[in-house]
PDB file of C-alpha atoms in Angstrom:
ATOM      1  CA  MET A   1     134.134 -13.284 -25.254  1.00 37.00           C
ATOM      2  CA  GLU A   2     130.820 -11.932 -25.396  1.00 40.00           C
ATOM      3  CA  SER A   3     130.447 -12.899 -29.291  1.00 43.00           C
ATOM      4  CA  GLY A   4     131.832 -16.446 -28.390  1.00 44.00           C
ATOM      5  CA  ALA A   5     129.267 -16.586 -25.540  1.00 42.00           C
ATOM      6  CA  TRP A   6     126.353 -15.568 -27.810  1.00 42.00           C
ATOM      7  CA  ARG A   7     127.437 -18.379 -30.038  1.00 44.00           C
ATOM      8  CA  ASN A   8     127.555 -20.764 -27.160  1.00 43.00           C
ATOM      9  CA  ARG A   9     124.127 -20.075 -26.271  1.00 48.00           C
ATOM     10  CA  THR A  10     122.550 -20.219 -29.616  1.00 49.00           C
ATOM     11  CA  THR A  11     124.496 -23.585 -30.496  1.00 67.00           C
ATOM     12  CA  VAL A  12     121.239 -25.926 -29.792  1.00 76.00           C
ATOM     13  CA  THR A  13     119.434 -26.412 -33.454  1.00 85.00           C
ATOM     14  CA  GLU A  14     117.818 -29.665 -32.727  1.00 89.00           C
ATOM     15  CA  PHE A  15     116.744 -31.817 -29.686  1.00 91.00           C
ATOM     16  CA  ILE A  16     117.576 -35.935 -28.974  1.00 89.00           C
ATOM     17  CA  LEU A  17     114.220 -37.309 -27.544  1.00 89.00           C
ATOM     18  CA  LEU A  18     115.090 -40.068 -25.374  1.00 86.00           C
ATOM     19  CA  GLY A  19     111.845 -41.758 -25.990  1.00 84.00           C
ATOM     20  CA  LEU A  20     109.989 -44.556 -24.125  1.00 84.00           C
ATOM     21  CA  THR A  21     113.017 -46.750 -23.358  1.00 82.00           C
ATOM     22  CA  GLU A  22     116.838 -47.079 -24.595  1.00 81.00           C
ATOM     23  CA  ASN A  23     116.475 -50.929 -24.702  1.00 83.00           C
ATOM     24  CA  LEU A  24     117.177 -51.894 -28.108  1.00 84.00           C
ATOM     25  CA  ARG A  25     115.370 -55.069 -27.671  1.00 87.00           C
ATOM     26  CA  LEU A  26     112.088 -53.341 -26.427  1.00 89.00           C
ATOM     27  CA  LYS A  27     111.809 -51.151 -29.170  1.00 89.00           C
ATOM     28  CA  PRO A  28     110.503 -53.335 -31.833  1.00 91.00           C
ATOM     29  CA  ILE A  29     107.880 -54.769 -29.102  1.00 93.00           C
ATOM     30  CA  LEU A  30     106.768 -51.128 -28.253  1.00 92.00           C
ATOM     31  CA  PHE A  31     106.565 -49.766 -31.741  1.00 94.00           C
ATOM     32  CA  VAL A  32     104.077 -52.830 -32.541  1.00 95.00           C
ATOM     33  CA  VAL A  33     102.189 -51.831 -29.444  1.00 93.00           C
ATOM     34  CA  PHE A  34     101.748 -48.193 -30.037  1.00 93.00           C
ATOM     35  CA  LEU A  35     101.268 -48.677 -33.869  1.00 95.00           C
ATOM     36  CA  PHE A  36      98.508 -50.996 -32.994  1.00 95.00           C
ATOM     37  CA  ALA A  37      97.189 -48.463 -30.472  1.00 93.00           C
ATOM     38  CA  TYR A  38      96.936 -45.493 -33.184  1.00 95.00           C
ATOM     39  CA  VAL A  39      95.360 -47.646 -35.724  1.00 95.00           C
ATOM     40  CA  VAL A  40      92.685 -48.856 -33.241  1.00 93.00           C
ATOM     41  CA  THR A  41      92.419 -44.946 -31.960  1.00 93.00           C
ATOM     42  CA  VAL A  42      92.172 -43.533 -35.616  1.00 94.00           C
ATOM     43  CA  GLY A  43      89.645 -46.072 -36.571  1.00 92.00           C
ATOM     44  CA  GLY A  44      87.508 -46.457 -33.632  1.00 90.00           C
ATOM     45  CA  ASN A  45      87.135 -42.475 -33.877  1.00 92.00           C
ATOM     46  CA  LEU A  46      86.598 -42.148 -37.752  1.00 92.00           C
ATOM     47  CA  SER A  47      84.086 -44.953 -36.921  1.00 88.00           C
ATOM     48  CA  ILE A  48      82.335 -42.773 -34.769  1.00 89.00           C
ATOM     49  CA  LEU A  49      82.409 -40.081 -36.776  1.00 91.00           C
ATOM     50  CA  ALA A  50      81.207 -42.037 -39.761  1.00 88.00           C
ATOM     51  CA  ALA A  51      77.883 -43.531 -37.408  1.00 86.00           C
ATOM     52  CA  ILE A  52      77.200 -39.934 -36.370  1.00 88.00           C
ATOM     53  CA  PHE A  53      77.218 -38.852 -40.339  1.00 87.00           C
ATOM     54  CA  VAL A  54      74.507 -41.323 -41.714  1.00 84.00           C
ATOM     55  CA  GLU A  55      72.532 -41.950 -38.676  1.00 83.00           C
ATOM     56  CA  PRO A  56      69.522 -39.633 -38.209  1.00 84.00           C
ATOM     57  CA  LYS A  57      68.872 -40.097 -34.884  1.00 84.00           C
ATOM     58  CA  LEU A  58      72.598 -38.682 -34.078  1.00 85.00           C
ATOM     59  CA  HIS A  59      72.159 -35.407 -35.367  1.00 89.00           C
ATOM     60  CA  THR A  60      71.794 -33.655 -32.022  1.00 90.00           C
ATOM     61  CA  PRO A  61      74.109 -30.994 -30.315  1.00 92.00           C
ATOM     62  CA  MET A  62      75.185 -34.059 -27.856  1.00 89.00           C
ATOM     63  CA  TYR A  63      76.787 -35.581 -30.950  1.00 90.00           C
ATOM     64  CA  TYR A  64      77.790 -32.824 -32.829  1.00 93.00           C
ATOM     65  CA  PHE A  65      79.953 -32.250 -29.773  1.00 93.00           C
ATOM     66  CA  LEU A  66      81.069 -35.873 -29.838  1.00 90.00           C
ATOM     67  CA  GLY A  67      82.027 -35.628 -33.710  1.00 92.00           C
ATOM     68  CA  ASN A  68      84.291 -32.669 -32.727  1.00 94.00           C
ATOM     69  CA  LEU A  69      85.977 -34.596 -29.783  1.00 92.00           C
ATOM     70  CA  SER A  70      86.775 -37.477 -32.156  1.00 92.00           C
ATOM     71  CA  LEU A  71      88.212 -35.196 -34.717  1.00 94.00           C
ATOM     72  CA  LEU A  72      90.558 -33.623 -31.663  1.00 94.00           C
ATOM     73  CA  ASP A  73      91.429 -37.166 -30.380  1.00 92.00           C
ATOM     74  CA  ILE A  74      92.555 -37.972 -33.583  1.00 95.00           C
ATOM     75  CA  GLY A  75      94.521 -34.875 -34.309  1.00 94.00           C
ATOM     76  CA  CYS A  76      95.972 -35.029 -30.530  1.00 92.00           C
ATOM     77  CA  ILE A  77      97.523 -38.846 -31.142  1.00 93.00           C
ATOM     78  CA  THR A  78      98.439 -38.087 -34.629  1.00 95.00           C
ATOM     79  CA  VAL A  79     100.546 -35.441 -33.584  1.00 94.00           C
ATOM     80  CA  THR A  80     102.553 -37.308 -30.747  1.00 93.00           C
ATOM     81  CA  VAL A  81     102.463 -40.851 -31.776  1.00 93.00           C
ATOM     82  CA  PRO A  82     103.819 -40.883 -35.523  1.00 94.00           C
ATOM     83  CA  PRO A  83     106.869 -39.001 -34.341  1.00 92.00           C
ATOM     84  CA  MET A  84     107.276 -41.304 -31.741  1.00 92.00           C
ATOM     85  CA  LEU A  85     107.305 -44.330 -33.465  1.00 93.00           C
ATOM     86  CA  ALA A  86     109.702 -43.247 -36.058  1.00 92.00           C
ATOM     87  CA  CYS A  87     112.010 -42.566 -33.241  1.00 90.00           C
ATOM     88  CA  LEU A  88     111.238 -46.020 -32.183  1.00 90.00           C
ATOM     89  CA  LEU A  89     112.765 -47.201 -35.131  1.00 89.00           C
ATOM     90  CA  SER A  90     115.861 -44.677 -35.116  1.00 86.00           C
ATOM     91  CA  PRO A  91     119.021 -45.500 -33.277  1.00 84.00           C
ATOM     92  CA  GLN A  92     118.746 -41.932 -31.811  1.00 85.00           C
ATOM     93  CA  CYS A  93     115.961 -39.599 -32.449  1.00 89.00           C
ATOM     94  CA  ARG A  94     117.163 -36.181 -33.446  1.00 91.00           C
ATOM     95  CA  VAL A  95     114.360 -33.779 -33.515  1.00 92.00           C
ATOM     96  CA  PRO A  96     114.965 -30.244 -35.057  1.00 93.00           C
ATOM     97  CA  TYR A  97     114.064 -27.231 -33.111  1.00 91.00           C
ATOM     98  CA  ALA A  98     111.231 -25.699 -35.433  1.00 92.00           C
ATOM     99  CA  ALA A  99     109.626 -29.239 -35.656  1.00 93.00           C
ATOM    100  CA  CYS A 100     109.916 -29.648 -31.627  1.00 93.00           C
ATOM    101  CA  ILE A 101     108.225 -26.185 -31.076  1.00 94.00           C
ATOM    102  CA  SER A 102     105.722 -27.053 -33.613  1.00 95.00           C
ATOM    103  CA  GLN A 103     104.997 -30.098 -31.901  1.00 95.00           C
ATOM    104  CA  LEU A 104     104.536 -28.492 -28.925  1.00 94.00           C
ATOM    105  CA  PHE A 105     102.068 -25.797 -30.227  1.00 96.00           C
ATOM    106  CA  PHE A 106      99.806 -28.100 -32.079  1.00 96.00           C
ATOM    107  CA  PHE A 107      99.495 -30.634 -29.078  1.00 93.00           C
ATOM    108  CA  HIS A 108      98.653 -27.587 -26.630  1.00 93.00           C
ATOM    109  CA  LEU A 109      96.053 -26.460 -29.558  1.00 95.00           C
ATOM    110  CA  LEU A 110      94.256 -29.452 -29.625  1.00 94.00           C
ATOM    111  CA  ALA A 111      94.247 -30.653 -26.124  1.00 91.00           C
ATOM    112  CA  GLY A 112      92.941 -27.164 -25.003  1.00 92.00           C
ATOM    113  CA  VAL A 113      90.365 -27.354 -27.155  1.00 95.00           C
ATOM    114  CA  ASP A 114      89.510 -30.466 -26.046  1.00 92.00           C
ATOM    115  CA  CYS A 115      89.376 -29.347 -22.459  1.00 90.00           C
ATOM    116  CA  HIS A 116      86.730 -26.672 -23.270  1.00 93.00           C
ATOM    117  CA  LEU A 117      84.750 -28.977 -25.758  1.00 94.00           C
ATOM    118  CA  LEU A 118      84.362 -31.179 -22.555  1.00 92.00           C
ATOM    119  CA  THR A 119      83.086 -28.361 -20.870  1.00 93.00           C
ATOM    120  CA  ALA A 120      80.353 -27.381 -23.696  1.00 94.00           C
ATOM    121  CA  MET A 121      79.267 -31.076 -23.537  1.00 92.00           C
ATOM    122  CA  ALA A 122      78.259 -30.179 -19.781  1.00 92.00           C
ATOM    123  CA  TYR A 123      76.423 -27.662 -20.305  1.00 94.00           C
ATOM    124  CA  ASP A 124      74.602 -29.410 -23.104  1.00 93.00           C
ATOM    125  CA  ARG A 125      73.954 -31.855 -20.771  1.00 90.00           C
ATOM    126  CA  TYR A 126      72.607 -29.171 -18.202  1.00 92.00           C
ATOM    127  CA  LEU A 127      70.284 -27.392 -20.600  1.00 93.00           C
ATOM    128  CA  ALA A 128      69.132 -30.968 -21.845  1.00 89.00           C
ATOM    129  CA  ILE A 129      68.162 -32.077 -18.564  1.00 88.00           C
ATOM    130  CA  CYS A 130      67.427 -29.188 -16.581  1.00 89.00           C
ATOM    131  CA  GLN A 131      66.086 -26.846 -19.361  1.00 89.00           C
ATOM    132  CA  PRO A 132      64.465 -29.502 -21.739  1.00 87.00           C
ATOM    133  CA  LEU A 133      61.454 -26.759 -22.770  1.00 89.00           C
ATOM    134  CA  THR A 134      64.155 -24.233 -24.138  1.00 92.00           C
ATOM    135  CA  TYR A 135      66.781 -27.002 -25.220  1.00 91.00           C
ATOM    136  CA  SER A 136      66.097 -26.705 -28.879  1.00 89.00           C
ATOM    137  CA  THR A 137      66.585 -22.961 -29.529  1.00 91.00           C
ATOM    138  CA  ARG A 138      69.462 -22.531 -26.908  1.00 92.00           C
ATOM    139  CA  MET A 139      71.278 -25.236 -27.939  1.00 93.00           C
ATOM    140  CA  CYS A 140      70.484 -24.279 -31.578  1.00 92.00           C
ATOM    141  CA  ARG A 141      73.272 -24.755 -34.555  1.00 92.00           C
ATOM    142  CA  GLU A 142      74.414 -21.228 -33.930  1.00 94.00           C
ATOM    143  CA  VAL A 143      74.963 -21.961 -30.469  1.00 94.00           C
ATOM    144  CA  GLN A 144      76.893 -25.135 -31.136  1.00 95.00           C
ATOM    145  CA  GLY A 145      78.993 -23.188 -33.879  1.00 95.00           C
ATOM    146  CA  ALA A 146      79.846 -20.555 -31.361  1.00 96.00           C
ATOM    147  CA  LEU A 147      80.912 -22.609 -28.588  1.00 96.00           C
ATOM    148  CA  VAL A 148      83.281 -24.905 -30.714  1.00 96.00           C
ATOM    149  CA  GLY A 149      84.718 -21.324 -31.949  1.00 96.00           C
ATOM    150  CA  ILE A 150      84.970 -19.910 -28.703  1.00 96.00           C
ATOM    151  CA  CYS A 151      86.849 -23.236 -27.519  1.00 95.00           C
ATOM    152  CA  CYS A 152      89.337 -23.120 -30.439  1.00 96.00           C
ATOM    153  CA  THR A 153      89.943 -19.192 -29.934  1.00 96.00           C
ATOM    154  CA  ILE A 154      90.976 -19.622 -26.290  1.00 95.00           C
ATOM    155  CA  SER A 155      92.751 -22.722 -27.100  1.00 96.00           C
ATOM    156  CA  PHE A 156      94.931 -20.434 -29.915  1.00 96.00           C
ATOM    157  CA  ILE A 157      95.439 -17.978 -27.350  1.00 95.00           C
ATOM    158  CA  ASN A 158      96.945 -20.256 -24.844  1.00 94.00           C
ATOM    159  CA  ALA A 159      98.976 -22.666 -26.961  1.00 95.00           C
ATOM    160  CA  LEU A 160     100.411 -19.855 -29.061  1.00 96.00           C
ATOM    161  CA  THR A 161     101.563 -17.937 -25.734  1.00 95.00           C
ATOM    162  CA  HIS A 162     103.066 -20.724 -24.159  1.00 94.00           C
ATOM    163  CA  THR A 163     105.000 -21.393 -27.579  1.00 95.00           C
ATOM    164  CA  VAL A 164     106.023 -17.525 -28.060  1.00 95.00           C
ATOM    165  CA  ALA A 165     107.401 -17.830 -24.455  1.00 94.00           C
ATOM    166  CA  VAL A 166     109.384 -21.030 -24.516  1.00 93.00           C
ATOM    167  CA  SER A 167     110.577 -19.661 -28.506  1.00 91.00           C
ATOM    168  CA  VAL A 168     112.350 -16.990 -26.730  1.00 90.00           C
ATOM    169  CA  LEU A 169     114.273 -19.139 -24.223  1.00 88.00           C
ATOM    170  CA  ASP A 170     117.901 -19.995 -24.770  1.00 88.00           C
ATOM    171  CA  PHE A 171     118.985 -23.418 -25.128  1.00 86.00           C
ATOM    172  CA  CYS A 172     122.361 -23.605 -24.843  1.00 81.00           C
ATOM    173  CA  GLY A 173     123.848 -26.871 -22.909  1.00 74.00           C
ATOM    174  CA  PRO A 174     122.457 -30.474 -23.093  1.00 82.00           C
ATOM    175  CA  ASN A 175     119.768 -31.124 -25.596  1.00 86.00           C
ATOM    176  CA  VAL A 176     118.315 -34.231 -24.312  1.00 88.00           C
ATOM    177  CA  VAL A 177     114.792 -34.319 -23.580  1.00 87.00           C
ATOM    178  CA  ASN A 178     113.620 -37.105 -21.390  1.00 84.00           C
ATOM    179  CA  HIS A 179     110.635 -37.597 -22.997  1.00 85.00           C
ATOM    180  CA  PHE A 180     108.896 -39.087 -25.856  1.00 88.00           C
ATOM    181  CA  TYR A 181     107.297 -35.984 -27.481  1.00 90.00           C
ATOM    182  CA  CYS A 182     108.075 -32.223 -26.915  1.00 90.00           C
ATOM    183  CA  ASP A 183     106.416 -30.874 -23.981  1.00 88.00           C
ATOM    184  CA  LEU A 184     106.745 -27.992 -21.802  1.00 87.00           C
ATOM    185  CA  PRO A 185     108.234 -29.307 -18.482  1.00 84.00           C
ATOM    186  CA  PRO A 186     111.257 -31.202 -20.293  1.00 85.00           C
ATOM    187  CA  LEU A 187     112.074 -28.149 -22.144  1.00 88.00           C
ATOM    188  CA  PHE A 188     112.244 -26.002 -19.314  1.00 88.00           C
ATOM    189  CA  GLN A 189     114.644 -28.247 -17.650  1.00 85.00           C
ATOM    190  CA  LEU A 190     116.953 -27.845 -20.624  1.00 87.00           C
ATOM    191  CA  SER A 191     117.008 -23.988 -20.677  1.00 87.00           C
ATOM    192  CA  CYS A 192     119.770 -21.952 -19.514  1.00 87.00           C
ATOM    193  CA  SER A 193     117.620 -18.593 -19.293  1.00 86.00           C
ATOM    194  CA  SER A 194     115.001 -17.886 -16.831  1.00 87.00           C
ATOM    195  CA  ILE A 195     111.947 -19.761 -16.593  1.00 89.00           C
ATOM    196  CA  HIS A 196     110.100 -17.923 -13.811  1.00 89.00           C
ATOM    197  CA  LEU A 197     108.052 -16.301 -16.318  1.00 90.00           C
ATOM    198  CA  ASN A 198     106.890 -19.452 -18.108  1.00 89.00           C
ATOM    199  CA  GLY A 199     106.288 -21.198 -14.955  1.00 87.00           C
ATOM    200  CA  GLN A 200     103.740 -18.289 -14.393  1.00 90.00           C
ATOM    201  CA  LEU A 201     102.388 -18.683 -17.529  1.00 91.00           C
ATOM    202  CA  LEU A 202     102.054 -22.010 -16.978  1.00 86.00           C
ATOM    203  CA  PHE A 203     100.280 -21.794 -13.717  1.00 86.00           C
ATOM    204  CA  VAL A 204      97.700 -19.323 -15.433  1.00 89.00           C
ATOM    205  CA  GLY A 205      96.861 -21.469 -18.338  1.00 87.00           C
ATOM    206  CA  ALA A 206      96.644 -24.423 -16.112  1.00 84.00           C
ATOM    207  CA  THR A 207      94.255 -22.509 -14.544  1.00 86.00           C
ATOM    208  CA  PHE A 208      92.259 -21.299 -17.425  1.00 87.00           C
ATOM    209  CA  MET A 209      92.436 -24.475 -19.510  1.00 87.00           C
ATOM    210  CA  GLY A 210      91.961 -26.869 -16.331  1.00 84.00           C
ATOM    211  CA  VAL A 211      90.811 -25.618 -13.271  1.00 86.00           C
ATOM    212  CA  PHE A 212      88.045 -22.997 -14.433  1.00 90.00           C
ATOM    213  CA  PRO A 213      86.275 -25.821 -17.130  1.00 91.00           C
ATOM    214  CA  MET A 214      86.381 -28.400 -14.086  1.00 90.00           C
ATOM    215  CA  ILE A 215      84.599 -25.849 -11.682  1.00 92.00           C
ATOM    216  CA  LEU A 216      82.080 -25.260 -14.859  1.00 93.00           C
ATOM    217  CA  ILE A 217      81.761 -29.110 -15.204  1.00 92.00           C
ATOM    218  CA  SER A 218      80.929 -29.604 -11.547  1.00 92.00           C
ATOM    219  CA  VAL A 219      78.569 -26.857 -11.396  1.00 94.00           C
ATOM    220  CA  SER A 220      76.706 -28.189 -14.356  1.00 92.00           C
ATOM    221  CA  TYR A 221      76.963 -31.781 -12.898  1.00 90.00           C
ATOM    222  CA  ALA A 222      75.467 -30.696  -9.817  1.00 91.00           C
ATOM    223  CA  HIS A 223      72.437 -29.101 -11.516  1.00 91.00           C
ATOM    224  CA  VAL A 224      72.162 -32.063 -13.713  1.00 89.00           C
ATOM    225  CA  THR A 225      72.187 -34.728 -10.613  1.00 87.00           C
ATOM    226  CA  ALA A 226      69.688 -32.418  -8.598  1.00 88.00           C
ATOM    227  CA  ALA A 227      67.348 -32.846 -11.453  1.00 86.00           C
ATOM    228  CA  VAL A 228      67.895 -36.553 -12.066  1.00 84.00           C
ATOM    229  CA  LEU A 229      66.872 -36.899  -8.495  1.00 82.00           C
ATOM    230  CA  ARG A 230      63.520 -35.240  -8.776  1.00 82.00           C
ATOM    231  CA  ILE A 231      62.725 -37.530 -11.635  1.00 78.00           C
ATOM    232  CA  ARG A 232      60.189 -40.368  -9.727  1.00 78.00           C
ATOM    233  CA  SER A 233      60.683 -42.791 -11.981  1.00 77.00           C
ATOM    234  CA  ALA A 234      63.619 -45.279 -11.569  1.00 77.00           C
ATOM    235  CA  GLU A 235      63.714 -46.130 -15.398  1.00 75.00           C
ATOM    236  CA  GLY A 236      63.671 -42.163 -16.188  1.00 71.00           C
ATOM    237  CA  ARG A 237      66.595 -41.479 -13.547  1.00 75.00           C
ATOM    238  CA  LYS A 238      68.836 -44.382 -15.301  1.00 75.00           C
ATOM    239  CA  LYS A 239      68.225 -42.835 -18.791  1.00 71.00           C
ATOM    240  CA  ALA A 240      69.056 -39.464 -17.857  1.00 70.00           C
ATOM    241  CA  PHE A 241      72.245 -40.980 -15.820  1.00 73.00           C
ATOM    242  CA  SER A 242      73.643 -42.828 -18.977  1.00 72.00           C
ATOM    243  CA  THR A 243      73.520 -40.514 -20.936  1.00 71.00           C
ATOM    244  CA  CYS A 244      75.743 -38.470 -18.592  1.00 80.00           C
ATOM    245  CA  GLY A 245      78.014 -41.275 -17.185  1.00 79.00           C
ATOM    246  CA  SER A 246      80.155 -41.575 -20.596  1.00 80.00           C
ATOM    247  CA  HIS A 247      81.167 -37.950 -20.825  1.00 82.00           C
ATOM    248  CA  LEU A 248      82.359 -38.138 -16.952  1.00 84.00           C
ATOM    249  CA  THR A 249      84.042 -41.058 -17.279  1.00 83.00           C
ATOM    250  CA  VAL A 250      85.644 -39.426 -20.133  1.00 85.00           C
ATOM    251  CA  VAL A 251      86.198 -35.931 -18.136  1.00 86.00           C
ATOM    252  CA  CYS A 252      87.819 -37.926 -15.114  1.00 83.00           C
ATOM    253  CA  ILE A 253      90.382 -39.655 -17.354  1.00 80.00           C
ATOM    254  CA  PHE A 254      91.302 -36.398 -19.666  1.00 81.00           C
ATOM    255  CA  TYR A 255      91.322 -34.112 -16.480  1.00 80.00           C
ATOM    256  CA  GLY A 256      93.241 -36.636 -14.188  1.00 76.00           C
ATOM    257  CA  THR A 257      96.054 -37.338 -16.192  1.00 71.00           C
ATOM    258  CA  GLY A 258      96.539 -33.591 -17.117  1.00 70.00           C
ATOM    259  CA  PHE A 259      96.488 -32.230 -13.882  1.00 69.00           C
ATOM    260  CA  PHE A 260      98.882 -34.685 -13.226  1.00 65.00           C
ATOM    261  CA  SER A 261     101.334 -33.422 -16.023  1.00 62.00           C
ATOM    262  CA  TYR A 262     101.010 -29.954 -15.512  1.00 58.00           C
ATOM    263  CA  MET A 263      99.743 -29.202 -12.255  1.00 55.00           C
ATOM    264  CA  ARG A 264     103.280 -29.990 -10.360  1.00 53.00           C
ATOM    265  CA  LEU A 265     105.153 -26.685 -11.088  1.00 46.00           C
ATOM    266  CA  GLY A 266     107.274 -27.030  -8.033  1.00 47.00           C
ATOM    267  CA  SER A 267     109.178 -29.708  -9.982  1.00 49.00           C
ATOM    268  CA  VAL A 268     109.735 -29.418 -13.813  1.00 44.00           C
ATOM    269  CA  SER A 269     111.936 -32.179 -14.035  1.00 48.00           C
ATOM    270  CA  ALA A 270     110.952 -34.925 -16.354  1.00 48.00           C
ATOM    271  CA  SER A 271     110.890 -38.440 -15.332  1.00 57.00           C
ATOM    272  CA  ASP A 272     110.004 -41.939 -16.223  1.00 64.00           C
ATOM    273  CA  LYS A 273     106.318 -41.045 -14.529  1.00 66.00           C
ATOM    274  CA  ASP A 274     105.703 -38.077 -16.630  1.00 69.00           C
ATOM    275  CA  LYS A 275     106.159 -40.288 -19.576  1.00 75.00           C
ATOM    276  CA  GLY A 276     103.545 -42.777 -18.169  1.00 73.00           C
ATOM    277  CA  ILE A 277     101.124 -39.846 -17.410  1.00 74.00           C
ATOM    278  CA  GLY A 278     101.921 -38.647 -21.075  1.00 77.00           C
ATOM    279  CA  ILE A 279     100.765 -42.279 -22.679  1.00 82.00           C
ATOM    280  CA  LEU A 280      97.768 -42.419 -20.502  1.00 77.00           C
ATOM    281  CA  ASN A 281      96.933 -38.688 -21.863  1.00 78.00           C
ATOM    282  CA  THR A 282      98.364 -38.694 -25.417  1.00 84.00           C
ATOM    283  CA  ILE A 283      97.375 -42.195 -26.059  1.00 86.00           C
ATOM    284  CA  LEU A 284      95.090 -44.098 -24.045  1.00 83.00           C
ATOM    285  CA  SER A 285      92.506 -41.300 -23.359  1.00 83.00           C
ATOM    286  CA  PRO A 286      91.835 -40.673 -27.415  1.00 88.00           C
ATOM    287  CA  MET A 287      91.801 -44.834 -27.535  1.00 88.00           C
ATOM    288  CA  LEU A 288      89.065 -45.226 -24.942  1.00 84.00           C
ATOM    289  CA  ASN A 289      86.997 -42.694 -26.004  1.00 84.00           C
ATOM    290  CA  PRO A 290      85.124 -43.980 -28.736  1.00 84.00           C
ATOM    291  CA  LEU A 291      84.482 -47.215 -26.356  1.00 83.00           C
ATOM    292  CA  ILE A 292      83.551 -45.561 -23.948  1.00 83.00           C
ATOM    293  CA  TYR A 293      81.156 -43.662 -25.602  1.00 79.00           C
ATOM    294  CA  SER A 294      79.445 -46.582 -27.682  1.00 77.00           C
ATOM    295  CA  LEU A 295      79.821 -49.165 -24.667  1.00 65.00           C
ATOM    296  CA  ARG A 296      76.490 -47.991 -23.171  1.00 66.00           C
ATOM    297  CA  ASN A 297      74.599 -46.170 -25.860  1.00 74.00           C
ATOM    298  CA  PRO A 298      72.195 -48.407 -28.327  1.00 75.00           C
ATOM    299  CA  ASP A 299      71.954 -45.690 -30.603  1.00 75.00           C
ATOM    300  CA  VAL A 300      75.634 -45.302 -31.356  1.00 79.00           C
ATOM    301  CA  GLN A 301      76.088 -49.267 -31.401  1.00 77.00           C
ATOM    302  CA  GLY A 302      73.447 -49.350 -33.719  1.00 78.00           C
ATOM    303  CA  ALA A 303      74.849 -46.856 -36.024  1.00 78.00           C
ATOM    304  CA  LEU A 304      78.083 -48.520 -35.920  1.00 78.00           C
ATOM    305  CA  LYS A 305      76.801 -51.957 -37.131  1.00 78.00           C
ATOM    306  CA  ARG A 306      75.228 -50.336 -40.076  1.00 77.00           C
ATOM    307  CA  VAL A 307      78.700 -48.202 -40.972  1.00 72.00           C
ATOM    308  CA  LEU A 308      80.445 -51.643 -40.566  1.00 71.00           C
ATOM    309  CA  MET A 309      78.149 -53.630 -42.617  1.00 73.00           C
ATOM    310  CA  GLY A 310      76.894 -51.198 -45.195  1.00 66.00           C
ATOM    311  CA  LYS A 311      73.691 -50.778 -44.672  1.00 65.00           C
ATOM    312  CA  ARG A 312      71.221 -47.696 -44.606  1.00 63.00           C
ATOM    313  CA  PRO A 313      69.793 -46.420 -41.622  1.00 59.00           C
ATOM    314  CA  PRO A 314      65.898 -46.776 -41.512  1.00 57.00           C
ATOM    315  CA  GLU A 315      63.819 -44.579 -43.142  1.00 53.00           C
TER     316      GLU A 315
END
């Protein structure tokens, strides 16, 4: 009896993702839409990277962080969208257990670095506007590299913790995931063992990866706002705010969708609303970031034009 029960507890070797829709007529349309979104996102972020690389004016800490953010956006959307596109072409999307756990790890790793990198960018704006005399020494190359390294380390620990905690759960019953990628809440729903510890880890992780960074960003921009309001000229205030507006827009989109996804710990059941939030978080945000950062930035616009036209930057 016991050996039979144990076999039943280890029968799930793959998951079936329901994806965005089960309507066969909609699948080709969604495939074209999200393939287009993927190409635009990767192309846009690669263009930002190329502009930062070739334009000497953009060799500053702010654009160093922006370049890293573009790499993360490419990674995040690549972890989720290509498998989703493959599923849209298949009658049934079967994902091996190991592949599902791997996708979970890499998504949380990259998204976590994104969280803390946005915090580092807010700190960079604080130093640039509130401490301009010591900015170049306090945000030197070594400090920039150290901040990115800290972001990666914290995110790696968080992602590994969640991945290990999920991998020890028992999945012995249904294996149908009501989502278009493997994530924590829909997997919790399928577990036949206690997820109490996982829920606690998710709460702690959301606090360290979301709440604390958001507090630090808010404090940084409170100081920035106070400093900008002390600038006498309207042109000076406009220029100072313009360097922060793009970053604040990205922060609002990223954290807004993230909080909706992971702070509703009272209900781990997946729904179509969660899929919509997932699209905003994994696809729309990375796709909009290049547009947001280049829309009101003449330096980035000029660099992009030179990259696209194959011209050299001015000496």
